[in-house]
Short mmCIF file of C-alpha atoms in Angstrom, two decimals:
data_model
loop_
_atom_site.label_atom_id
_atom_site.label_comp_id
_atom_site.label_asym_id
_atom_site.label_seq_id
_atom_site.Cartn_x
_atom_site.Cartn_y
_atom_site.Cartn_z
CA UNK A 1 9.97 8.62 -7.02
CA UNK A 2 6.37 7.71 -7.14
CA UNK A 3 4.36 10.49 -5.74
CA UNK A 4 0.37 9.92 -4.50
CA UNK A 5 -0.70 13.37 -3.24
CA UNK A 6 -3.96 13.57 -1.32
CA UNK A 7 -5.04 17.13 -1.72
CA UNK A 8 -5.60 18.43 1.67
CA UNK A 9 -3.43 17.54 5.03
CA UNK A 10 -6.28 18.91 7.41
CA UNK A 11 -10.35 18.86 6.59
CA UNK A 12 -12.66 19.64 8.94
CA UNK A 13 -16.19 19.63 7.64
CA UNK A 14 -19.98 19.67 9.41
CA UNK A 15 -22.35 16.82 9.83
CA UNK A 16 -24.26 16.20 6.52
CA UNK A 17 -22.13 18.44 4.28
CA UNK A 18 -20.70 16.15 1.38
CA UNK A 19 -17.23 15.80 1.67
CA UNK A 20 -14.90 15.47 -1.31
CA UNK A 21 -11.25 13.19 -0.36
CA UNK A 22 -8.74 13.36 -3.62
CA UNK A 23 -5.80 11.23 -4.58
CA UNK A 24 -3.96 12.05 -7.89
CA UNK A 25 -1.18 9.09 -8.63
CA UNK A 26 1.71 10.33 -11.50
CA UNK A 27 3.15 6.62 -12.32
CA UNK A 28 0.57 5.31 -14.29
CA UNK A 29 -0.76 3.26 -11.68
CA UNK A 30 -3.95 0.46 -12.69
CA UNK A 31 -3.83 0.06 -8.53
CA UNK A 32 -5.53 2.42 -6.29
CA UNK A 33 -7.17 2.62 -3.10
CA UNK A 34 -8.66 4.26 -0.06
CA UNK A 35 -7.78 3.38 3.53
CA UNK A 36 -9.28 4.82 6.85
CA UNK A 37 -7.23 4.47 10.22
CA UNK A 38 -8.42 4.62 13.47
CA UNK A 39 -6.48 3.78 16.29
CA UNK A 40 -6.24 0.40 17.72
CA UNK A 41 -7.71 -0.78 14.02
CA UNK A 42 -5.22 -0.62 11.88
CA UNK A 43 -5.74 0.56 8.20
CA UNK A 44 -8.90 -0.59 7.33
CA UNK A 45 -9.96 -0.88 3.46
CA UNK A 46 -12.63 1.34 1.97
CA UNK A 47 -12.60 0.96 -1.77
CA UNK A 48 -10.15 0.14 -4.53
CA UNK A 49 -9.50 0.31 -8.26
CA UNK A 50 -8.06 -1.67 -10.86
CA UNK A 51 -8.39 1.25 -13.54
CA UNK A 52 -10.29 4.27 -14.96
CA UNK A 53 -14.29 3.45 -13.97
CA UNK A 54 -13.40 0.27 -12.06
CA UNK A 55 -14.32 0.09 -8.23
CA UNK A 56 -14.48 -2.31 -5.88
CA UNK A 57 -15.77 -2.04 -2.61
CA UNK A 58 -13.60 -2.82 0.41
CA UNK A 59 -14.40 -4.07 3.82
CA UNK A 60 -16.21 -0.96 5.21
CA UNK A 61 -17.76 0.71 2.56
CA UNK A 62 -20.52 1.58 4.21
CA UNK A 63 -21.31 5.32 3.89
CA UNK A 64 -18.61 6.76 1.26
CA UNK A 65 -18.43 5.78 -2.81
CA UNK A 66 -15.95 6.44 -4.90
CA UNK A 67 -14.79 7.94 -8.25
CA UNK A 68 -11.97 6.92 -10.67
CA UNK A 69 -12.86 8.94 -13.82
CA UNK A 70 -9.16 9.11 -15.16
CA UNK A 71 -5.91 6.95 -14.15
CA UNK A 72 -4.41 9.25 -12.20
CA UNK A 73 -7.24 10.76 -9.68
CA UNK A 74 -9.13 8.39 -7.38
CA UNK A 75 -11.52 10.61 -5.52
CA UNK A 76 -13.52 9.27 -2.22
CA UNK A 77 -16.54 10.99 -1.52
CA UNK A 78 -18.38 11.00 2.32
CA UNK A 79 -22.01 11.91 0.55
CA UNK A 80 -23.52 12.99 4.18
CA UNK A 81 -20.84 12.97 6.55
CA UNK A 82 -21.10 12.01 10.13
CA UNK A 83 -18.38 12.41 13.38
CA UNK A 84 -18.08 8.50 12.70
CA UNK A 85 -16.55 9.13 9.96
CA UNK A 86 -14.00 10.89 11.39
CA UNK A 87 -10.57 10.12 10.63
CA UNK A 88 -7.24 9.44 8.85
CA UNK A 89 -7.43 8.79 5.44
CA UNK A 90 -5.23 6.78 3.26
CA UNK A 91 -4.76 6.72 -1.18
CA UNK A 92 -2.28 4.44 -1.63
CA UNK A 93 -1.28 3.84 -5.81
CA UNK A 94 0.49 0.53 -6.86
CA UNK A 95 0.91 -1.99 -10.43
CA UNK A 96 3.31 -4.33 -8.91
CA UNK A 97 3.16 -7.03 -6.33
CA UNK A 98 5.52 -5.83 -3.75
CA UNK A 99 4.15 -3.25 -2.44
CA UNK A 100 2.58 0.05 -3.05
CA UNK A 101 2.77 3.76 -1.78
CA UNK A 102 0.94 6.27 0.10
CA UNK A 103 -0.09 9.95 0.11
CA UNK A 104 0.65 11.62 3.57
CA UNK A 105 -3.08 11.10 4.37
CA UNK A 106 -5.94 13.17 5.28
CA UNK A 107 -7.06 13.88 8.99
CA UNK A 108 -10.85 14.51 8.59
CA UNK A 109 -13.09 15.68 11.21
CA UNK A 110 -16.36 16.08 11.47
CA UNK A 111 -18.47 18.19 14.17
CA UNK B 1 -11.84 -13.56 11.37
CA UNK B 2 -8.57 -11.44 11.52
CA UNK B 3 -6.47 -12.26 8.24
CA UNK B 4 -3.43 -10.61 9.96
CA UNK B 5 -2.77 -10.32 14.29
CA UNK B 6 -0.54 -7.76 15.54
CA UNK B 7 -0.80 -8.47 19.46
CA UNK B 8 1.83 -6.63 20.57
CA UNK B 9 0.38 -2.49 21.19
CA UNK B 10 3.24 -1.36 22.09
CA UNK B 11 6.61 -2.09 22.84
CA UNK B 12 9.85 -0.37 24.57
CA UNK B 13 13.59 -1.01 23.38
CA UNK B 14 16.97 0.21 24.54
CA UNK B 15 18.77 2.19 22.03
CA UNK B 16 21.31 0.30 20.11
CA UNK B 17 19.29 -3.29 21.31
CA UNK B 18 17.77 -4.83 18.91
CA UNK B 19 13.49 -6.12 19.27
CA UNK B 20 11.23 -8.39 17.59
CA UNK B 21 7.26 -6.99 16.74
CA UNK B 22 5.44 -10.34 15.99
CA UNK B 23 2.92 -10.74 13.19
CA UNK B 24 1.18 -14.03 12.46
CA UNK B 25 -1.35 -14.21 8.86
CA UNK B 26 -4.37 -16.46 8.26
CA UNK B 27 -4.67 -17.11 4.38
CA UNK B 28 -5.44 -20.13 1.95
CA UNK B 29 -4.00 -18.51 -1.43
CA UNK B 30 -0.02 -20.94 -1.95
CA UNK B 31 1.03 -17.03 -3.59
CA UNK B 32 0.62 -13.84 -1.04
CA UNK B 33 3.41 -11.36 -0.01
CA UNK B 34 4.23 -10.17 3.62
CA UNK B 35 4.95 -6.31 4.05
CA UNK B 36 6.11 -4.35 7.13
CA UNK B 37 5.60 -0.47 7.11
CA UNK B 38 6.81 2.07 9.78
CA UNK B 39 3.89 5.13 10.38
CA UNK B 40 6.44 7.95 12.53
CA UNK B 41 4.12 10.84 14.31
CA UNK B 42 4.07 12.74 10.25
CA UNK B 43 1.49 10.22 9.45
CA UNK B 44 3.08 9.00 6.27
CA UNK B 45 3.42 5.67 5.74
CA UNK B 46 7.06 4.27 4.79
CA UNK B 47 7.50 1.12 2.86
CA UNK B 48 10.23 -1.11 4.97
CA UNK B 49 10.58 -4.81 3.62
CA UNK B 50 8.20 -7.66 1.60
CA UNK B 51 8.71 -11.07 1.74
CA UNK B 52 6.68 -13.24 -0.86
CA UNK B 53 5.24 -16.64 -0.21
CA UNK B 54 7.78 -18.75 -2.31
CA UNK B 55 10.75 -16.96 -1.10
CA UNK B 56 13.18 -19.20 0.12
CA UNK B 57 15.36 -17.14 2.59
CA UNK B 58 14.22 -14.06 4.47
CA UNK B 59 14.35 -11.00 3.28
CA UNK B 60 16.70 -8.38 4.58
CA UNK B 61 16.84 -4.99 4.10
CA UNK B 62 19.45 -3.25 6.05
CA UNK B 63 18.87 -3.28 10.47
CA UNK B 64 15.34 -4.74 8.64
CA UNK B 65 14.73 -8.23 8.58
CA UNK B 66 11.72 -10.18 8.00
CA UNK B 67 11.84 -13.74 10.38
CA UNK B 68 9.50 -15.95 7.64
CA UNK B 69 8.48 -18.65 9.58
CA UNK B 70 6.15 -20.31 6.71
CA UNK B 71 4.24 -23.03 8.42
CA UNK B 72 3.49 -20.99 11.84
CA UNK B 73 2.14 -18.46 9.74
CA UNK B 74 4.86 -15.81 10.85
CA UNK B 75 6.35 -13.21 9.99
CA UNK B 76 7.97 -11.33 12.43
CA UNK B 77 9.96 -8.04 11.80
CA UNK B 78 13.28 -8.14 13.41
CA UNK B 79 15.38 -4.69 14.01
CA UNK B 80 18.55 -4.45 14.90
CA UNK B 81 20.69 -1.60 16.58
CA UNK B 82 17.72 0.48 17.52
CA UNK B 83 17.78 4.11 17.27
CA UNK B 84 15.98 6.89 18.32
CA UNK B 85 14.01 7.84 14.96
CA UNK B 86 12.78 4.12 15.05
CA UNK B 87 10.43 5.27 17.35
CA UNK B 88 6.84 4.87 15.40
CA UNK B 89 3.91 2.68 14.32
CA UNK B 90 4.59 -0.21 12.84
CA UNK B 91 2.67 -2.09 10.37
CA UNK B 92 2.28 -6.00 9.15
CA UNK B 93 0.29 -6.15 5.73
CA UNK B 94 -0.40 -9.36 3.67
CA UNK B 95 -1.32 -9.07 -0.30
CA UNK B 96 -4.01 -11.56 -1.31
CA UNK B 97 -5.98 -11.81 -3.97
CA UNK B 98 -4.97 -12.90 -8.15
CA UNK B 99 -2.30 -11.13 -9.77
CA UNK B 100 -3.36 -8.21 -11.60
CA UNK B 101 -6.52 -7.34 -8.78
CA UNK B 102 -4.25 -7.31 -5.47
CA UNK B 103 -5.51 -5.79 -1.91
CA UNK B 104 -3.47 -5.57 0.91
CA UNK B 105 -4.56 -6.39 4.70
CA UNK B 106 -3.21 -4.57 7.38
CA UNK B 107 -2.80 -5.15 10.65
CA UNK B 108 -2.97 -3.09 13.93
CA UNK B 109 -0.06 -1.85 14.18
CA UNK B 110 2.54 -1.88 16.99
CA UNK B 111 4.05 1.22 18.06
CA UNK B 112 7.64 1.13 19.55
CA UNK B 113 9.63 3.28 21.80
CA UNK B 114 13.02 3.22 21.25
CA UNK B 115 14.49 4.42 24.76
CA UNK B 116 17.74 6.60 25.08
#
């Protein structure tokens, strides 16, 4: 089975801190994605990547950046965390047209 | 404009009965894919079923079937013989974009509660 691993299940950070959310997949997938999930808004795409060192903005990239230095790892960076970035963050990975695999999510609270 | 619309924020169904979760979509691409995912309270997203835009038959996976009506741009999920373990959040999603550079757009979800 494809494994997509997110480094933290729960995270509490202070306003203004730089936050790194890590995602690692073990199936040599080219495509990786970061979503945030909020009640009533569903999943919204933040950034995605089709290859190493490539990145594309999703629908809500403001306040975020990403890094893909190795194929298996896709990091989401909050340069200066704010309270409105409190959310569930989901990483996904895939290379075929019939869906992809999600990590178990990171619930981030910014205080 | 919403590309994936799920109009039912919450649904109740009696155990052992069937339930339909609605999903409509909007795209001008001739080639696309439609998906349903289940998210239990634990938070993980579980793939349930997939329908390609060129598939002639409706997709089925065990107790799940996808009622695909292309002209109406709807892709409703039907769960037969509901079980208590089906209580979860359900998301409809659409794959769009050229081959190799896909991205997936999600709806806002429907919370299903199965009653004993």
